[in-house]
Amino acid sequence: MKKILLSVCVILYAAASQAQKSSMREYVDQLMRKMTLHEKIGQLNLMVAGDITTGGVMDTRVGGDIAAGNIGGVFNIKGIDKIRAIQDIAVKKSRLGIPLIVGMDVIHGYETIFPIPLAMSCSWDMEAIERSAMIAAKECSADGINWTFSPMTDIALDARWGRISEGGGEDPFLGSRIAEAMVRGYQGDYSKPYNIMACLKHFALYGAVEAGRDYNTVDMSRIRMYNRYFPPYKAAVDAGVGSVMSSFNIVDGEHATANRWLLTDLLRDQWNFDGFVVTDYESIGEMTKHGFAPLAESSVMALRAGTDMDMCSRGFVGTLEKSLKEGLVTIEEIDLACRRVLEAKYKLGLFADPYKYLDKKRAKKDIFTAENRKAARDIAAETFVLLKNEGNLLPLKKQGKIALIGPLANTRSNITGTWCVAQTPERYSTLKDGMERAVGDKAVVLYAQGCNISRDEAFQRDSEFGRTIERGDEKQLKAEAVQVAGMADVIVCAMGECSEMSGESSSRANLDLPDVQMELLKELVALGKPVVLLNFSGRPTVMKWEDDNVQAILNVWFGGSEAADAIADVVFGDKVPCGRLTATMPQAVGQLPLYYNHLNTGRPVPEGANKYYKYRSNYLDMRNDPLYPFGYGLSYTTFSYSDLQLSSNTMAADGDVKVSVMVTNTGGRDAAEVVQLYIRDVFASIARPVKELKGFERIELKAGESRRVEFTVTPDLLKFYNRNLDFVLEPGDFEIMVGPNSRDLKKLKLTVK
Ligand code: BGC
């Protein structure tokens, strides 16, 4: 009975969505019949509307362009009045009154800001991630935004690349689950006033830029693309993402923005993507510098490849009319792109009500609410990764004198992380505020800045990108810090990167704690008092010296608007840290790119080897192992894994098996643990990784509690893209591994017949 009901529901749903699609098509058909060529091309033009002020909006270039039908959408403009003013022009002053799509980089929250995406991934908490996207959508849509340039689903293996902060780390399986959760959170089914359109980016392979230098070249085999880099993009498409942003880089020798194989054959024909494709910022214009062609020709190439909307190059709006006359593009190609942009507006409900996202009542009540802030604080605490905790120094007791030292201790604008277009730092707390609030009158927090972000003033200024941390005299700052530390029982260092030291255009060749910060840390450690390092970072950084010398290290990334309280929650033990790394932390930059799911060599060294092996794949001056592996993170309790079982040690190629393990909380605190499943295909027709994440479950265990955690190994989990790019399962032996991180695993053998 249940099955019959379910099938009826599926049929009804399919029929309803078919009907919706055909009314959308009809609506757009009718509209397009009225549109001039000029108006059609105008829909393909996306511009920044940064200089808009409500009063003089018609006098700005953007205002005039909207009225003339030259613009289909705008982005990164904040404020419901300003957005209403430009929507008014589109609706009332342009000939056909076609509403604008209004975008923004709402990457990890709007005014309530969540941790940076890399940190969010360390929570391994898909519900929380989905909720964060929904809250971001609720807030920005209350302020006029209906389209976000998120999620970024670029796999990144090289921590030098600053944009590793914007994605979900190095793993395609985890990255795929995150991509789906975010698309669901933003878009829902477009039926609610707070459902906005998501934009998966950057398609494709942007995370693989050579040497971790932003905007650099990418070159890789299709086998690697399909198996390692594509899964999260595809997962977002399968989840119904409404738009896709092409990337700045080369894919297979062509610019991603003008790559027909990528944007049409793969994205649309193989993956059935039915939304629209927008370029990244000025990508079409940049094709000239890449050495492809001048603007007009690049625009032709981009359109013909499957690009629908041009972000800021003015290539489509400036050249396509002429190219059409010259026969370089067809009217069908222009129509198709225009249709896709209009369909997006239809899906968002903008034709039914162009002011749908411009409800002033919502703007007043839905943004930066106590409820949203609580969610952000809770999630932030889940993202911190406890890397070391000698002698259980953490959690600190709320007693005595606590010295809080470092350039990240007393800043509001640098606590949120990169990409906070809408942030309102004046309303956020500094870490100092958060710690003082947490201890109340039970303890004293003594504060000293201690040092600048870096010795080099220009480097600090460039890294800050406007989010200034005041500079002081180096000697004086240090003397104050040493004096303050001398009076304290314990020293807490708030050090690391400032917010914009990761993110776009923030590649680094050195990943150590910057010079003056390291010098101060060494001096503080030399005092012989207990030291906790709170490492602020937008990427895995190098902490070899810290790991050898500092008693406790908590990686706090950039935790968003509520980071201060969330950090205090964990430092003082009101919450138990449960973040697990999603990007490997190296011992040295020279190991990069470093990732757990690498291929083997013919001359491997044993994992954990602590000596050099001649004629093997290793370094003379460093071991291969990371400082902290993928999946790793400590807790205030301990967990044990025992009794790994397979329901059968053979599996039919179309069957499945259960794998289960007993997990016990062996310590004294209730806490969350992330149980991780990995597999290895022992022999295969193409080289396969030494291990690959294929499942995870985040569980809460009371102190002393045990639970059996079970995963189902299905054929799909064992499949990969072979030499012909077919997704296949090759029978044979597999290793099935379960454990608390990618290093400490229990193993069984499974044979697929
Ligand atoms: C970035 C994108 C972003 C766009 C719009 C570009 O520079 O690469 O990620 O969405 O700007 O702000």
mmCIF file of N, CA, C and O in Angstrom, residues 31-70:
data_model
loop_
_atom_site.group_PDB
_atom_site.id
_atom_site.type_symbol
_atom_site.label_atom_id
_atom_site.label_comp_id
_atom_site.label_asym_id
_atom_site.label_seq_id
_atom_site.Cartn_x
_atom_site.Cartn_y
_atom_site.Cartn_z
ATOM 1 N N LEU A 31 6.949 36.303 -24.048
ATOM 2 C CA LEU A 31 7.764 37.481 -23.740
ATOM 3 C C LEU A 31 8.829 37.682 -24.817
ATOM 4 O O LEU A 31 9.036 38.796 -25.307
ATOM 5 N N MET A 32 9.471 36.595 -25.194
ATOM 6 C CA MET A 32 10.562 36.726 -26.164
ATOM 7 C C MET A 32 10.065 37.191 -27.531
ATOM 8 O O MET A 32 10.796 37.847 -28.265
ATOM 9 N N ARG A 33 8.819 36.870 -27.848
ATOM 10 C CA ARG A 33 8.258 37.343 -29.120
ATOM 11 C C ARG A 33 8.203 38.874 -29.169
ATOM 12 O O ARG A 33 8.309 39.478 -30.217
ATOM 13 N N LYS A 34 8.053 39.462 -27.972
ATOM 14 C CA LYS A 34 7.973 40.937 -27.939
ATOM 15 C C LYS A 34 9.346 41.593 -27.877
ATOM 16 O O LYS A 34 9.471 42.799 -28.011
ATOM 17 N N MET A 35 10.377 40.807 -27.617
ATOM 18 C CA MET A 35 11.689 41.413 -27.347
ATOM 19 C C MET A 35 12.468 41.718 -28.617
ATOM 20 O O MET A 35 12.467 40.927 -29.562
ATOM 21 N N THR A 36 13.151 42.862 -28.606
ATOM 22 C CA THR A 36 14.054 43.174 -29.711
ATOM 23 C C THR A 36 15.356 42.420 -29.484
ATOM 24 O O THR A 36 15.625 41.948 -28.367
ATOM 25 N N LEU A 37 16.164 42.349 -30.515
ATOM 26 C CA LEU A 37 17.481 41.705 -30.387
ATOM 27 C C LEU A 37 18.283 42.379 -29.271
ATOM 28 O O LEU A 37 18.905 41.717 -28.426
ATOM 29 N N HIS A 38 18.231 43.675 -29.274
ATOM 30 C CA HIS A 38 18.956 44.466 -28.290
ATOM 31 C C HIS A 38 18.525 44.099 -26.860
ATOM 32 O O HIS A 38 19.356 43.918 -25.961
ATOM 33 N N GLU A 39 17.225 43.977 -26.677
ATOM 34 C CA GLU A 39 16.714 43.614 -25.339
ATOM 35 C C GLU A 39 17.118 42.191 -24.950
ATOM 36 O O GLU A 39 17.413 41.913 -23.783
ATOM 37 N N LYS A 40 17.134 41.308 -25.928
ATOM 38 C CA LYS A 40 17.545 39.925 -25.626
ATOM 39 C C LYS A 40 18.998 39.907 -25.157
ATOM 40 O O LYS A 40 19.341 39.267 -24.160
ATOM 41 N N ILE A 41 19.835 40.599 -25.874
ATOM 42 C CA ILE A 41 21.257 40.610 -25.493
ATOM 43 C C ILE A 41 21.442 41.319 -24.148
ATOM 44 O O ILE A 41 22.281 40.914 -23.333
ATOM 45 N N GLY A 42 20.618 42.307 -23.897
ATOM 46 C CA GLY A 42 20.676 43.002 -22.605
ATOM 47 C C GLY A 42 20.482 42.052 -21.429
ATOM 48 O O GLY A 42 21.107 42.188 -20.376
ATOM 49 N N GLN A 43 19.618 41.055 -21.610
ATOM 50 C CA GLN A 43 19.384 40.083 -20.531
ATOM 51 C C GLN A 43 20.648 39.281 -20.209
ATOM 52 O O GLN A 43 20.755 38.704 -19.132
ATOM 53 N N LEU A 44 21.578 39.249 -21.129
ATOM 54 C CA LEU A 44 22.784 38.433 -20.931
ATOM 55 C C LEU A 44 23.891 39.211 -20.243
ATOM 56 O O LEU A 44 25.014 38.734 -20.122
ATOM 57 N N ASN A 45 23.565 40.411 -19.816
ATOM 58 C CA ASN A 45 24.592 41.291 -19.250
ATOM 59 C C ASN A 45 24.378 41.458 -17.747
ATOM 60 O O ASN A 45 23.332 41.920 -17.298
ATOM 61 N N LEU A 46 25.401 41.094 -16.983
ATOM 62 C CA LEU A 46 25.343 41.203 -15.518
ATOM 63 C C LEU A 46 26.373 42.233 -15.075
ATOM 64 O O LEU A 46 27.541 42.147 -15.466
ATOM 65 N N MET A 47 25.935 43.203 -14.277
ATOM 66 C CA MET A 47 26.850 44.275 -13.877
ATOM 67 C C MET A 47 26.837 44.490 -12.360
ATOM 68 O O MET A 47 25.838 44.234 -11.704
ATOM 69 N N VAL A 48 27.948 45.017 -11.854
ATOM 70 C CA VAL A 48 28.001 45.435 -10.451
ATOM 71 C C VAL A 48 27.227 46.740 -10.355
ATOM 72 O O VAL A 48 27.296 47.571 -11.247
ATOM 73 N N ALA A 49 26.480 46.904 -9.265
ATOM 74 C CA ALA A 49 25.738 48.153 -9.110
ATOM 75 C C ALA A 49 26.232 48.872 -7.870
ATOM 76 O O ALA A 49 25.460 49.483 -7.142
ATOM 77 N N GLY A 50 27.510 48.801 -7.640
ATOM 78 C CA GLY A 50 28.093 49.282 -6.394
ATOM 79 C C GLY A 50 27.861 50.742 -6.088
ATOM 80 O O GLY A 50 27.690 51.122 -4.933
ATOM 81 N N ASP A 51 27.839 51.609 -7.107
ATOM 82 C CA ASP A 51 27.782 53.049 -6.840
ATOM 83 C C ASP A 51 26.360 53.581 -6.704
ATOM 84 O O ASP A 51 26.137 54.779 -6.645
ATOM 85 N N ILE A 52 25.395 52.681 -6.647
ATOM 86 C CA ILE A 52 24.002 53.127 -6.580
ATOM 87 C C ILE A 52 23.699 53.806 -5.249
ATOM 88 O O ILE A 52 24.024 53.310 -4.184
ATOM 89 N N THR A 53 23.065 54.956 -5.327
ATOM 90 C CA THR A 53 22.455 55.529 -4.124
ATOM 91 C C THR A 53 21.004 55.754 -4.505
ATOM 92 O O THR A 53 20.717 56.028 -5.667
ATOM 93 N N THR A 54 20.099 55.630 -3.558
ATOM 94 C CA THR A 54 18.687 55.643 -3.944
ATOM 95 C C THR A 54 18.279 56.908 -4.685
ATOM 96 O O THR A 54 17.518 56.860 -5.632
ATOM 97 N N GLY A 55 18.817 58.036 -4.249
ATOM 98 C CA GLY A 55 18.404 59.292 -4.858
ATOM 99 C C GLY A 55 18.745 59.382 -6.333
ATOM 100 O O GLY A 55 17.870 59.428 -7.193
ATOM 101 N N GLY A 56 20.037 59.328 -6.627
ATOM 102 C CA GLY A 56 20.458 59.631 -7.996
ATOM 103 C C GLY A 56 20.582 58.420 -8.892
ATOM 104 O O GLY A 56 21.358 58.435 -9.843
ATOM 105 N N VAL A 57 19.796 57.385 -8.606
ATOM 106 C CA VAL A 57 20.038 56.135 -9.305
ATOM 107 C C VAL A 57 19.943 56.227 -10.825
ATOM 108 O O VAL A 57 20.735 55.643 -11.546
ATOM 109 N N MET A 58 18.988 57.038 -11.324
ATOM 110 C CA MET A 58 18.835 57.142 -12.771
ATOM 111 C C MET A 58 20.013 57.835 -13.435
ATOM 112 O O MET A 58 20.215 57.719 -14.630
ATOM 113 N N ASP A 59 20.760 58.588 -12.626
ATOM 114 C CA ASP A 59 21.886 59.310 -13.221
ATOM 115 C C ASP A 59 23.111 58.416 -13.386
ATOM 116 O O ASP A 59 24.054 58.753 -14.070
ATOM 117 N N THR A 60 23.110 57.269 -12.708
ATOM 118 C CA THR A 60 24.292 56.424 -12.809
ATOM 119 C C THR A 60 24.253 55.681 -14.133
ATOM 120 O O THR A 60 23.192 55.524 -14.754
ATOM 121 N N ARG A 61 25.408 55.188 -14.523
ATOM 122 C CA ARG A 61 25.471 54.459 -15.785
ATOM 123 C C ARG A 61 24.577 53.219 -15.715
ATOM 124 O O ARG A 61 23.861 52.896 -16.654
ATOM 125 N N VAL A 62 24.632 52.538 -14.546
ATOM 126 C CA VAL A 62 23.829 51.326 -14.409
ATOM 127 C C VAL A 62 22.339 51.648 -14.544
ATOM 128 O O VAL A 62 21.604 50.966 -15.263
ATOM 129 N N GLY A 63 21.908 52.722 -13.871
ATOM 130 C CA GLY A 63 20.496 53.106 -13.946
ATOM 131 C C GLY A 63 20.060 53.336 -15.388
ATOM 132 O O GLY A 63 19.021 52.823 -15.841
ATOM 133 N N GLY A 64 20.846 54.086 -16.113
ATOM 134 C CA GLY A 64 20.516 54.373 -17.514
ATOM 135 C C GLY A 64 20.491 53.094 -18.342
ATOM 136 O O GLY A 64 19.601 52.886 -19.178
ATOM 137 N N ASP A 65 21.458 52.232 -18.085
ATOM 138 C CA ASP A 65 21.534 50.972 -18.828
ATOM 139 C C ASP A 65 20.335 50.077 -18.557
ATOM 140 O O ASP A 65 19.846 49.390 -19.451
ATOM 141 N N ILE A 66 19.884 50.076 -17.307
ATOM 142 C CA ILE A 66 18.728 49.221 -16.979
ATOM 143 C C ILE A 66 17.499 49.732 -17.737
ATOM 144 O O ILE A 66 16.770 48.959 -18.365
ATOM 145 N N ALA A 67 17.308 51.050 -17.705
ATOM 146 C CA ALA A 67 16.151 51.627 -18.398
ATOM 147 C C ALA A 67 16.216 51.333 -19.898
ATOM 148 O O ALA A 67 15.200 51.077 -20.541
ATOM 149 N N ALA A 68 17.424 51.312 -20.428
ATOM 150 C CA ALA A 68 17.573 51.081 -21.871
ATOM 151 C C ALA A 68 17.514 49.590 -22.228
ATOM 152 O O ALA A 68 17.680 49.218 -23.385
ATOM 153 N N GLY A 69 17.304 48.745 -21.217
ATOM 154 C CA GLY A 69 17.224 47.301 -21.503
ATOM 155 C C GLY A 69 18.583 46.676 -21.769
ATOM 156 O O GLY A 69 18.685 45.657 -22.452
ATOM 157 N N ASN A 70 19.634 47.266 -21.215
ATOM 158 C CA ASN A 70 20.986 46.743 -21.461
ATOM 159 C C ASN A 70 21.480 45.795 -20.383
ATOM 160 O O ASN A 70 22.603 45.313 -20.467
#
